[in-house]
XYZ file of C-alpha atoms in Angstrom:
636
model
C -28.452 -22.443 22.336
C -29.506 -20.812 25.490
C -29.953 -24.323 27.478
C -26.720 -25.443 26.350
C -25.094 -22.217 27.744
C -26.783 -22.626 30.650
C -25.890 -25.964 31.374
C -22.384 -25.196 30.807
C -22.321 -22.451 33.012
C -23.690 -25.163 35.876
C -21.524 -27.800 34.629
C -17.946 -28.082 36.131
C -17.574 -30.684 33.834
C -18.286 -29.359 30.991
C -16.569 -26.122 31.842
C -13.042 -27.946 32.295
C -13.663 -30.090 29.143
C -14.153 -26.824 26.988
C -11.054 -25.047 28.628
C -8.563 -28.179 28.017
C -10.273 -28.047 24.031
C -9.856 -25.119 23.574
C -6.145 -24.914 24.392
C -5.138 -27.531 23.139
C -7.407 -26.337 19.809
C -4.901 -23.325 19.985
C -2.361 -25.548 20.417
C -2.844 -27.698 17.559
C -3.860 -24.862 15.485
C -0.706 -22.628 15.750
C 0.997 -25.993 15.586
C -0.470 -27.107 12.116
C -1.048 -23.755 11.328
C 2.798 -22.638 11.468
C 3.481 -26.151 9.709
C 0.969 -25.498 6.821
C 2.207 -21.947 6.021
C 5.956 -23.215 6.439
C 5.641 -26.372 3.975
C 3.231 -24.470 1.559
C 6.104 -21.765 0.939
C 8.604 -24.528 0.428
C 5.917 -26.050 -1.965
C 5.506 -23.158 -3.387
C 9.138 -22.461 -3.673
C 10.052 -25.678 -4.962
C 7.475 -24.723 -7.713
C 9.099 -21.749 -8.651
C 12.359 -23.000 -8.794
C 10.598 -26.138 -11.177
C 9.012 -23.346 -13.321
C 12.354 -21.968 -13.193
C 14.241 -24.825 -14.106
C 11.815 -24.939 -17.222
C 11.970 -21.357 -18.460
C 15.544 -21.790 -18.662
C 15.783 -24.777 -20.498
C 13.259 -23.153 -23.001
C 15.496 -19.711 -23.061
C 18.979 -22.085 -23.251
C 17.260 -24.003 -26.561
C 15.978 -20.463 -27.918
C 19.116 -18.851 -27.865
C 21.037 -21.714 -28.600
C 19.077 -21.374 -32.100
C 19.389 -18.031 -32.335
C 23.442 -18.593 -31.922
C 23.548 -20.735 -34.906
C 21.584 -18.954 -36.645
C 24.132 -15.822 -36.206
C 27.025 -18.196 -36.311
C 26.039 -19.110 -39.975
C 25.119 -15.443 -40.996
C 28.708 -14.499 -39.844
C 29.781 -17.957 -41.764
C 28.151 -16.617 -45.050
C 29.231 -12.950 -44.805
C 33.003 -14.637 -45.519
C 31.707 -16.183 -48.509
C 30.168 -12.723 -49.708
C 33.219 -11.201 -48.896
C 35.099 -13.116 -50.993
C 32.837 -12.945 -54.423
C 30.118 -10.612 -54.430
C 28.418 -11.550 -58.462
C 24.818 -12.183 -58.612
C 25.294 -15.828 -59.513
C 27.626 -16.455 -56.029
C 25.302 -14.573 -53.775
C 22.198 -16.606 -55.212
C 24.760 -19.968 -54.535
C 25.468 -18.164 -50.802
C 21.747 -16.934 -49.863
C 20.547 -20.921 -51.237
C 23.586 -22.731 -49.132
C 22.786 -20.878 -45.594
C 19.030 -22.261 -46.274
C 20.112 -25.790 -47.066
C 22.278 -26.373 -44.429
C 20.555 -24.818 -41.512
C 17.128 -26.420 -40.845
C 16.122 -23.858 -38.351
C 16.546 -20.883 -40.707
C 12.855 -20.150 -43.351
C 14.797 -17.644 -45.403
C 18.075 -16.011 -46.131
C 18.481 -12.672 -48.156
C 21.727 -11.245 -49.597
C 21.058 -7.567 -50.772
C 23.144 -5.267 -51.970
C 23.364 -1.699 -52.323
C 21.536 0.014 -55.005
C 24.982 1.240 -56.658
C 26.764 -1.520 -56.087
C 26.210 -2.890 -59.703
C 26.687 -1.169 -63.062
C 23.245 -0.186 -64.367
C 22.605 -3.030 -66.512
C 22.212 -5.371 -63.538
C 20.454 -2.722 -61.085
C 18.983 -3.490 -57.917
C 20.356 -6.944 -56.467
C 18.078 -8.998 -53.958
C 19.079 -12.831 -53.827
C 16.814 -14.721 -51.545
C 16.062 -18.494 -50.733
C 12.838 -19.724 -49.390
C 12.051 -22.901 -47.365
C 9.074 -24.224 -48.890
C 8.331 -27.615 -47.367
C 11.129 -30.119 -48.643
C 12.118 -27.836 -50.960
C 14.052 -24.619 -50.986
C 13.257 -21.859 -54.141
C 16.022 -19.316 -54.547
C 15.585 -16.727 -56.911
C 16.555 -12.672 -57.612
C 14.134 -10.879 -56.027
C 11.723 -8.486 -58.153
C 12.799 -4.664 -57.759
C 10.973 -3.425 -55.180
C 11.866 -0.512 -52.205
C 13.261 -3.419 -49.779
C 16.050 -0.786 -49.288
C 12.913 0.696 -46.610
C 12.211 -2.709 -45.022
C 12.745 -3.003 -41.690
C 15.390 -6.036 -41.974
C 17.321 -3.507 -44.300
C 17.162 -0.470 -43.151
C 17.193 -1.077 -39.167
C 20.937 -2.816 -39.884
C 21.750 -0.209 -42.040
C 21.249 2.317 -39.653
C 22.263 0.797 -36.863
C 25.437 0.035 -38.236
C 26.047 -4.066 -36.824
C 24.297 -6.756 -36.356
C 21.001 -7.474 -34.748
C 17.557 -8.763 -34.477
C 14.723 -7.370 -35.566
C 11.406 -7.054 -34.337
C 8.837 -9.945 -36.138
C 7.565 -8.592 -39.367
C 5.111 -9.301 -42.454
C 6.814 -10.133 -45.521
C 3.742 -11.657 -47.273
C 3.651 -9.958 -50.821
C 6.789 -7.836 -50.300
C 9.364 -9.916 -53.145
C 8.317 -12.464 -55.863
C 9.135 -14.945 -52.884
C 7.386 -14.127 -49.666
C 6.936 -16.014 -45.826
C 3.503 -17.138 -45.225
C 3.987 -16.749 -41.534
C 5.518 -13.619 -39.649
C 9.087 -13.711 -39.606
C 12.256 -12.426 -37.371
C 15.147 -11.557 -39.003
C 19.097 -11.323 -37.663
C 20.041 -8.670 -40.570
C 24.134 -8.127 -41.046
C 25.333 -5.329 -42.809
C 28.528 -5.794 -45.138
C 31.231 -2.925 -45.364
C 33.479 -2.642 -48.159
C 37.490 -2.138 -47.125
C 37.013 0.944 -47.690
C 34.388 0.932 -44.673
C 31.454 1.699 -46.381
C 28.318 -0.323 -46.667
C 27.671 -2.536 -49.596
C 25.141 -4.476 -48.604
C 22.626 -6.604 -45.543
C 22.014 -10.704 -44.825
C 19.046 -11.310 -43.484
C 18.241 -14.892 -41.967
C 14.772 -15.405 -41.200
C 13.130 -17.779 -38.832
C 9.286 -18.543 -38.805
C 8.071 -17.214 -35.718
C 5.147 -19.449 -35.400
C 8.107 -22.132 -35.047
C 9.754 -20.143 -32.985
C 6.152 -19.940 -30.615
C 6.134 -23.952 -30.684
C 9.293 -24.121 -29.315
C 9.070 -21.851 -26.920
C 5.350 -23.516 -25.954
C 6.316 -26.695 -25.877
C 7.838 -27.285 -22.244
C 4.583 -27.440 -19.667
C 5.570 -27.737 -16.311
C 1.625 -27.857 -15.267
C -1.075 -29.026 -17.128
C -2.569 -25.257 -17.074
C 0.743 -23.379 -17.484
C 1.092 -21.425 -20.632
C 3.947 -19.439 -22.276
C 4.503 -15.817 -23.563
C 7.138 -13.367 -25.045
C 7.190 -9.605 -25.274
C 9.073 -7.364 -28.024
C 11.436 -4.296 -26.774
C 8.199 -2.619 -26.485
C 5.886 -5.167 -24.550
C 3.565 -6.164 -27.370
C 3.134 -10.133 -27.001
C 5.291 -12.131 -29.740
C 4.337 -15.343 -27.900
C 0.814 -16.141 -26.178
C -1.634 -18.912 -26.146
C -4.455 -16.837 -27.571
C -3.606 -15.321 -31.174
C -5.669 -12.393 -30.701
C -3.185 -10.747 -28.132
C -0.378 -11.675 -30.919
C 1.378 -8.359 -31.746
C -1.940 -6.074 -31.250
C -1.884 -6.293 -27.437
C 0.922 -4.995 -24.931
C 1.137 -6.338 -21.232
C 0.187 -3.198 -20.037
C -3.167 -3.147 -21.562
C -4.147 -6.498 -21.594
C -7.811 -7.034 -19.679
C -6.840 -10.636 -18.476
C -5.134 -8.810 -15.496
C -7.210 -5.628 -15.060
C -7.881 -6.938 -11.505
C -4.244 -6.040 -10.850
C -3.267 -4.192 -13.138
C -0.460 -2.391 -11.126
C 1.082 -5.098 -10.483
C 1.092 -6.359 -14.069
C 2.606 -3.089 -15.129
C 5.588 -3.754 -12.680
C 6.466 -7.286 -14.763
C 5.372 -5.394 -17.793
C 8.722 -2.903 -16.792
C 11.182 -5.217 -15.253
C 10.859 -7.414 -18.287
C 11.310 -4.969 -20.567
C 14.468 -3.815 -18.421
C 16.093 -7.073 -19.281
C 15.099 -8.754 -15.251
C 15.002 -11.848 -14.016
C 12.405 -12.743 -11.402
C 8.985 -13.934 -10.754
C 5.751 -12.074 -9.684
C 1.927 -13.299 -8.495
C -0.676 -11.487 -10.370
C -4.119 -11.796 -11.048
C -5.159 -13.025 -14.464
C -9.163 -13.187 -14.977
C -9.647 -13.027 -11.155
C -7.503 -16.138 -10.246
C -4.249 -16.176 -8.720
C -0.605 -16.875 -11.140
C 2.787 -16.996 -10.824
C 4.843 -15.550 -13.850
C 8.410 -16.224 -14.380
C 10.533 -14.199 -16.560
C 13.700 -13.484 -18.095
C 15.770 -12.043 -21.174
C 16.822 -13.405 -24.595
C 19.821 -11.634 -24.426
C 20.435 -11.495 -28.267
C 17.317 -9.470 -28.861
C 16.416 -7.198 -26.189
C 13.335 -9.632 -26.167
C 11.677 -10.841 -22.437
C 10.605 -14.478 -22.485
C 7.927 -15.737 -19.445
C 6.082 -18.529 -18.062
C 2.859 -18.077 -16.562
C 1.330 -21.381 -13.914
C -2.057 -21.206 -12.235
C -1.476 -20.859 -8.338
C -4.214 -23.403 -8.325
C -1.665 -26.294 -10.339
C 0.468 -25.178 -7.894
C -0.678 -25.612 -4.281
C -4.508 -27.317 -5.256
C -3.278 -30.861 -3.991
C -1.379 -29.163 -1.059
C -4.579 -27.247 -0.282
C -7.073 -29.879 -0.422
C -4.727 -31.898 2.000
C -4.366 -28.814 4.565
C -8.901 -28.940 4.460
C -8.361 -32.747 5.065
C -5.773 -32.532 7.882
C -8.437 -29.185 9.389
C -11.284 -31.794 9.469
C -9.086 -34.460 10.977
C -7.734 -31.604 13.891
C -11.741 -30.681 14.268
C -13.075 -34.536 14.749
C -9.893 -35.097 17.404
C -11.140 -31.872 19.034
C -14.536 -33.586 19.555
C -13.217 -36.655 20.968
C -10.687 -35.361 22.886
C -13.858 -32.929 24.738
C -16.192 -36.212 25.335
C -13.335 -37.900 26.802
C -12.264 -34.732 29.352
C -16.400 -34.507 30.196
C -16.529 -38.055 30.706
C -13.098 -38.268 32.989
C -14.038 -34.772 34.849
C -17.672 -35.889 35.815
C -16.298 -39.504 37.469
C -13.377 -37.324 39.827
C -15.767 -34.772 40.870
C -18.722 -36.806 41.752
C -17.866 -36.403 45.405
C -17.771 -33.037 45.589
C -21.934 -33.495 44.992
C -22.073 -33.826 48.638
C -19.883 -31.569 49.879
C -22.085 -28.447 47.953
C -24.835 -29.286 49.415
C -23.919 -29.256 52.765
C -21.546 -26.302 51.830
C -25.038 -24.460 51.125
C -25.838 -23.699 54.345
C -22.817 -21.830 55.098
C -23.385 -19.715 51.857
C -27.064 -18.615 53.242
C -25.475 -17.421 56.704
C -26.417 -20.641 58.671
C -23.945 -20.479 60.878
C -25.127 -22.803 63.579
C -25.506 -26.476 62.062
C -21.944 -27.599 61.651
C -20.746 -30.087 58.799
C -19.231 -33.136 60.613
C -15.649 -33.922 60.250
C -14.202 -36.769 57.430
C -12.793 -39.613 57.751
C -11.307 -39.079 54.288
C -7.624 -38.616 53.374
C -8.183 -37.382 49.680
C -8.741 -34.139 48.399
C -12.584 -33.883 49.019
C -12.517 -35.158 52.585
C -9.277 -32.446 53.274
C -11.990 -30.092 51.482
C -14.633 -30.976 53.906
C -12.596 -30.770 56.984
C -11.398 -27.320 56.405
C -14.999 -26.459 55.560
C -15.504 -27.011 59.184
C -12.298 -25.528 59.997
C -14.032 -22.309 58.294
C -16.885 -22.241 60.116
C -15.595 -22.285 63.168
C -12.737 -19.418 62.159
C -16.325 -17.660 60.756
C -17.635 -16.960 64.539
C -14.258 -15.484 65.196
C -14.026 -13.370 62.364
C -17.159 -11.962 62.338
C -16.321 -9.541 65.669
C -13.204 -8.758 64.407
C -14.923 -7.300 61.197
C -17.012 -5.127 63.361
C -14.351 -3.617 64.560
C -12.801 -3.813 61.265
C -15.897 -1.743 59.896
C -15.242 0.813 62.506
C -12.113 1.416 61.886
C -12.737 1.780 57.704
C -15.304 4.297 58.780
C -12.802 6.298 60.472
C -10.270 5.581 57.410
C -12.972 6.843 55.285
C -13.702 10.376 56.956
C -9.652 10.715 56.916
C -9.869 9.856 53.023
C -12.425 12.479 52.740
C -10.789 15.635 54.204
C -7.556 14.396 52.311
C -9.306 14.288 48.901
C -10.489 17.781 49.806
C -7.393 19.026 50.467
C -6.123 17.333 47.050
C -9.355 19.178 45.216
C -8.040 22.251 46.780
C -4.513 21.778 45.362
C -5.810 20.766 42.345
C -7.739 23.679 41.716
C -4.471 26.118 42.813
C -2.686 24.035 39.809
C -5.745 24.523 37.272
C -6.265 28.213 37.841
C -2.207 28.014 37.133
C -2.322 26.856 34.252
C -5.386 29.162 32.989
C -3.621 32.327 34.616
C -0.073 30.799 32.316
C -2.202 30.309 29.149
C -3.448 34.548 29.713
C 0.254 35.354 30.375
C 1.786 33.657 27.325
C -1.473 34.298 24.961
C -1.259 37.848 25.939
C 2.193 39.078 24.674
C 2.089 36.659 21.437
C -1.176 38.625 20.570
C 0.132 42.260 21.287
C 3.376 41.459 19.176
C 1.328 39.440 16.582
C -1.036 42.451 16.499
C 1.830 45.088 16.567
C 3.621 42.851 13.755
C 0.714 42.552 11.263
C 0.308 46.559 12.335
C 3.820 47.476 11.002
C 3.995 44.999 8.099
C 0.782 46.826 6.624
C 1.135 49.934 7.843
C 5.141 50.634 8.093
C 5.109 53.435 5.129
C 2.507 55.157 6.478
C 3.714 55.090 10.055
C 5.210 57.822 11.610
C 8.335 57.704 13.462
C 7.607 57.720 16.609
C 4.527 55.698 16.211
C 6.757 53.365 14.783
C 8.965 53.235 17.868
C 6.580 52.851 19.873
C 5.182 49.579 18.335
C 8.817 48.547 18.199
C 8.941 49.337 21.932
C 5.967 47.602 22.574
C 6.760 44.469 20.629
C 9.845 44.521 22.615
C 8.667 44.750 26.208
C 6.204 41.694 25.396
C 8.695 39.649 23.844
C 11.072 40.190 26.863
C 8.033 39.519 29.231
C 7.126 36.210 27.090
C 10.866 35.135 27.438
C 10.618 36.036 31.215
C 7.435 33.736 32.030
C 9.447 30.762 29.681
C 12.145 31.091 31.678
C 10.337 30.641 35.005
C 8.864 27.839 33.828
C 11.631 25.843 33.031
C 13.620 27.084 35.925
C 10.220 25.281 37.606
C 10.564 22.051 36.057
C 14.276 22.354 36.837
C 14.305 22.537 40.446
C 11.719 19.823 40.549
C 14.430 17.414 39.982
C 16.324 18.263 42.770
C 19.407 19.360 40.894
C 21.590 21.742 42.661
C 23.258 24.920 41.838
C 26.846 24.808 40.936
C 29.217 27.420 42.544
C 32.116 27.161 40.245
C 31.878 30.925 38.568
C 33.970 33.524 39.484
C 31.458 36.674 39.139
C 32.229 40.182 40.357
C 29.335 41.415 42.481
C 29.619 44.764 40.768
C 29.772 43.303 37.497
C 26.780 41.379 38.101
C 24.686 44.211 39.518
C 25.014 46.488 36.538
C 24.253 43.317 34.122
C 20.692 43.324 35.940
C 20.467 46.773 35.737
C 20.959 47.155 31.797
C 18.132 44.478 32.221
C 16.072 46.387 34.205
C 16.602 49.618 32.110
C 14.895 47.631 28.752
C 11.817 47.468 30.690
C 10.459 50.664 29.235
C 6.638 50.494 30.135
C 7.320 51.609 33.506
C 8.393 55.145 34.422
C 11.089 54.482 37.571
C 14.543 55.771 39.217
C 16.599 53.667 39.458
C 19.438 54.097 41.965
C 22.411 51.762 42.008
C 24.720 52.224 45.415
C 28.112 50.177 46.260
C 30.008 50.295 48.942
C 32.283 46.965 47.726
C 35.399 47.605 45.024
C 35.076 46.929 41.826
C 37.747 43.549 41.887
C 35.872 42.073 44.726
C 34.925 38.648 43.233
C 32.975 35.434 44.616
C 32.635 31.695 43.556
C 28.933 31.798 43.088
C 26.476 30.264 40.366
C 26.752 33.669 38.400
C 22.878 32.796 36.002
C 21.662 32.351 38.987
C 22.206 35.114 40.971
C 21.863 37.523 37.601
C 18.584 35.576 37.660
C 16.990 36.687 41.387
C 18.402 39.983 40.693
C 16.268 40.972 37.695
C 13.421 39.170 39.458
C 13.860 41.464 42.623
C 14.422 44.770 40.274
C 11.370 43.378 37.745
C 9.091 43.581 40.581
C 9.965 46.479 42.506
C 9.470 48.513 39.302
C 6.109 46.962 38.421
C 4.816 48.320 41.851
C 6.604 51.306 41.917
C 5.772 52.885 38.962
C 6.288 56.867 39.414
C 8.646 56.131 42.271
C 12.155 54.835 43.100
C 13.803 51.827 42.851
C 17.157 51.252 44.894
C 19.852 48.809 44.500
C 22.632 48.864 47.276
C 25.645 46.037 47.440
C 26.882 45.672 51.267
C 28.813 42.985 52.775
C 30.214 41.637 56.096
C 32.839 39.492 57.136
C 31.522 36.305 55.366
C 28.730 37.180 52.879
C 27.241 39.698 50.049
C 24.201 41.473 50.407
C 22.274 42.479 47.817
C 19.679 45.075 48.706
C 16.321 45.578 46.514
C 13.672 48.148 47.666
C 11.169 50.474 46.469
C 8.823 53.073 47.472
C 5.485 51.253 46.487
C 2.699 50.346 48.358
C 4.738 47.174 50.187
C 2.804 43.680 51.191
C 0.724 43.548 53.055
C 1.146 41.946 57.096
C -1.067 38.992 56.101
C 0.411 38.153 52.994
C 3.869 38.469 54.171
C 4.495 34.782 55.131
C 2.765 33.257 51.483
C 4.594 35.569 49.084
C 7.652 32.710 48.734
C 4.856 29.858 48.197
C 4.331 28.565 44.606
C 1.986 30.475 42.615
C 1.191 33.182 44.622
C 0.439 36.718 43.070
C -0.803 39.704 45.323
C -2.854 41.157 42.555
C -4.250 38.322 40.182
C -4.782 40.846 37.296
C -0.978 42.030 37.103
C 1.600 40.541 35.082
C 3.524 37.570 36.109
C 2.778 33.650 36.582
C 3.296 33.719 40.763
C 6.759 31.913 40.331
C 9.274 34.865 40.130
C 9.398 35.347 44.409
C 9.448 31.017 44.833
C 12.072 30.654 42.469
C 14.716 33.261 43.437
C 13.730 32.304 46.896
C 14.765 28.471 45.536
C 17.653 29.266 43.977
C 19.240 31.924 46.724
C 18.939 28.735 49.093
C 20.278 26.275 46.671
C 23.394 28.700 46.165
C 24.043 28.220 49.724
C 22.398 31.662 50.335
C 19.085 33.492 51.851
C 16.315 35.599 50.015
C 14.568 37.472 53.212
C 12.054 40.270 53.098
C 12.692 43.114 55.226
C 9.621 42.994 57.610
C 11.048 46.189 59.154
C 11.055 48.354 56.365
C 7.686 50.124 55.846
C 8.030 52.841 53.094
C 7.413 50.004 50.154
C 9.467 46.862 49.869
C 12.957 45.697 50.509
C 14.307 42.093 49.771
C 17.415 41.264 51.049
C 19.776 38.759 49.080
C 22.443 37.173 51.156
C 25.013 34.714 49.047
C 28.285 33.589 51.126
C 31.466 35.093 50.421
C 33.877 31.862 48.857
């Protein structure tokens, strides 16, 4: 195995001949492959719809009995009608015998009170026996219990009966099992006076419905109204056995209860299933008159086996074509390449570095003699080359270093972005654990909680939530601006108005102890077209902050304005920022102290947002007794 790989892998030949095989091997295969599967489901179709064609037939011929035989009950319940003494009903039960070959039996029984007391019970009933029919009053027995008796009875109309025993029953009795279509009679008066049963063997009923084969190996069977078999090949499944416990299909047996319901549901269709570990096809349908399901089972393998043994045959033809289709491409290959022999070896030379020996021109016009010459042409371009690649090397050395200090400055930026997102995964995880906390705290606890330790869970609960709905909002206020969308000036927001919004803000941020005092030196109705969420936004940013770092202290918020603008004036008596991290403090992600609250995004987005409104966010470099932010928006 190894030497043929190897020569392969040396063989240009050999490497084109396997490449055109095996294409064209997936060729052919898809090709025949598609074909197969196509033309075995119309074979297999064609099939069903012969089994089909079959099953129907049968059912047609089954019910078609079954129709005379009710046509002739109905003809004989006239009769009985007409002259109900024992004599007539013997005549009657003897005539519907006689004159219908399919029918084994007929019984005409009356009510027990139908006659005076000196006749008693009536039972006339007529019994094919070979040739011959015997008729004869049946011996008193409780037939009034009998199932062809007492199911009409209580059922009220007519109907067929599930195959009985009636061996030993009356002084005539059916060797064989026996159906019955039982008829009750009514009076005028609407009462019942009586039941005619017609009986057909069901072991003749079996051969008929056994008879049509549309394979050699195809069998038939028929289930009651309660899926016990009436009809199968092997006796021992005969009315012991239901389809849904029979072992010949344990191997699917979900599937086999599926036909087992949809036949007893009165379907029509056709199922695969596996009977003794080999593939079938069952086709089923009703007998409408009896609630009964007839079916007809074929072997997959009677089926498709020719159809299958010719797709092996036309595999082994596509393999031996393969074979001879590679000898011929090896063959054909090896005689147009033999030239090229020649040209590798003196190609060798140039692949060691040998440089100085040049190949000599051709004096060839094909392929391989182009080949050679710009061989030549190569070498000669080689010499040329080779300086420029110095220089080329050079320069990719310089490239390099430049590479270098930009992947460093991308580590850097990386890392500002990871300790980010670890600094937003404290912020979040912080407040969802107090309120969890505080939460499981007062749903445990709440009885036995004063009041004011109460509120001050509540309180605390509160500030976190607001905090946790703060740092959300930054975030997607982040991924906002990222897109480049712009602010929309279209509201018409009184600066007042939106002042003392952010101040009822500010005042729910009860953890820190601050003054705050609001000044205003603009009216009340003084109103500009401004992005009003916006610019309630970078207010409670500017307030949030000054009373994180002013805690004890004062907090001021004064509303100027000029000619053509608003100013809105933070500041705060904290300890301020300091000179060298004054020109950072607008910069993504930047937080003065990195164990205080806060994700580094407040400062960068109102900063964002004041210019995308058209406006300025400044800090007031020449204040110096804490902070002051100045908010300039134009006056529209």
């Amino acid at each position: 195995m190894s030497n043929f790989i190897s020569r392969v892998s040396h063989s240009l030949s050999m490497k084109l001949g396997l490449a055109i095989v095996f294409f064209a091997g997936i060729v052919f295969v898809m090709s025949f492959g598609y074909l197969f599967v196509r033309s075995r489901q119309y074979v297999k179709e064609e099939a069903i719809v012969r089994a089909m064609k079959v099953l129907d037939e049968t059912s047609l011929r089954v019910m078609g009995i079954m129709s005379e035989i009710e046509t002739a009950t109905h003809n004989a319940e006239w009769y009985v009608m007409q002259d109900q003494t024992p004599d007539s009903l013997l005549q009657f039960s003897r005539r519907v015998v006689m004159l219908n070959s399919n029918i084994s039996g007929c019984s005409i029984t009356m009510e027990p009170d139908f006659y005076p007391s000196s006749v008693g019970h009536f039972s006339a009933y007529s019994l094919r026996q070979g040739d011959s029919i015997a008729t004869e009053r049946e011996n008193e027995y409780d037939y009034y219990s009998e199932v062809w008796y007492k199911t009409a009875k209580v059922a009220g109309k007519p109907c067929w009966v599930e195959p009985y025993d009636d061996t030993e029953e009356g002084s005539l009795s059916a060797t064989d099992k026996i159906t019955s279509y039982c008829l009750p009679l009514y009076s005028a008066q609407g009462e019942i006076i009586g039941v005619i049963s017609t009986d057909i063997s069901f072991r003749w009923l079996s051969e008929t419905i056994s008879e049509e084969k549309p394979y050699p190996n195809s069998f038939s069977i028929m289930l009651s109204r309660d899926g016990h078999y009436l009809v199968h090949p092997d006796t021992a499944h005969l009315f012991k056995e239901t389809i849904f416990n029979n072992v010949e299909y344990i191997e699917e047996q979900d599937n086999n209860i599926l036909v087992g319901h949809q036949m007893l549901e009165g379907k029509e269709d056709y199922k695969r299933v596996l009977r003794k570990g080999h593939p079938y096809y069952i086709i089923y349908k009703p007998i409408q008159q009896t609630g009964w399901s007839i079916g007809l089972i074929c072997p997959e393998d009677d089926i498709l086996g020719n159809y299958n043994r010719l797709g092996y045959i036309i595999f082994v033809i596509i393999g031996v074509g393969l074979l001879l289709l590679l000898f011929f491409c090896i063959r054909t290959v090896n005689h147009f390449i033999a030239p090229l022999n020649q040209l590798v070896s003196q190609s060798h030379d140039i692949a060691v570095g040998n440089f100085s020996e040049r190949m000599p021109y051709s004096e060839r016009q094909d392929l391989v003699g182009q080949l050679q010459n710009s061989f030549v042409t190569m070498q000669q371009s080689l010499d040329e080359h080779i300086g420029r690649l110095q220089q080329t090397n050079e320069e990719t050395e310089r490239r390099n270093r430049e590479l270098i200090n930009a992947t460093k400055l991308a580590q850097e930026a990386n890392d500002r972005k990871l300790a980010f997102i670890r600094d937003v995964s404290h912020q979040i995880r912080t407040p969802l654990n107090i309120i969890q906390g505080f939460f499981v705290v007062l749903r445990d606890t709440y009885s036995e909680l004063a009041d004011e330790e109460s509120n001050n869970l509540l309180s605390a609960i509160r500030h976190n939530a607001v905090s946790l709905r703060r740092m959300v909002s930054m975030l997607v206020d982040a991924s906002w601006l990222e897109t480049g969308a712009m602010c929309e000036c279209q509201d018409l927001v009184g600066c007042n108005d939106v002042a003392r919004e952010a101040i009822n803000a500010f005042n729910q941020l009860e953890s820190y102890n601050v003054e705050l005092d609001f000044r205003t030196s603009l009216p009340d109705d003084l109103h500009v077209h401004t992005d009003r969420e916006h610019l309630f936004r970078i207010l409670c940013e500017l307030l949030f902050n000054a009373k994180k770092f002013a805690d004890g202290g004062i907090v001021r918020l004064l509303l100027e304005s000029d000619a053509d603008s608003i100013k809105f004036i933070v500041e705060d008596n904290g300890p301020g920022i300091p000179e060298a991290e004054r020109e950072s403090i607008f910069s993504h992600f930047i937080k003065l102290d990195s164990f205080s609250e806060g994700l580094g995004l407040g400062l960068n987005l109102s900063h964002r947002f004041a210019r995308r409104m058209g406006g300025e966010l400044k800090l007031d470099t020449d204040y110096t007794s804490g902070c002051r932010f100045i908010l300039t928006i134009p006056m529209k």
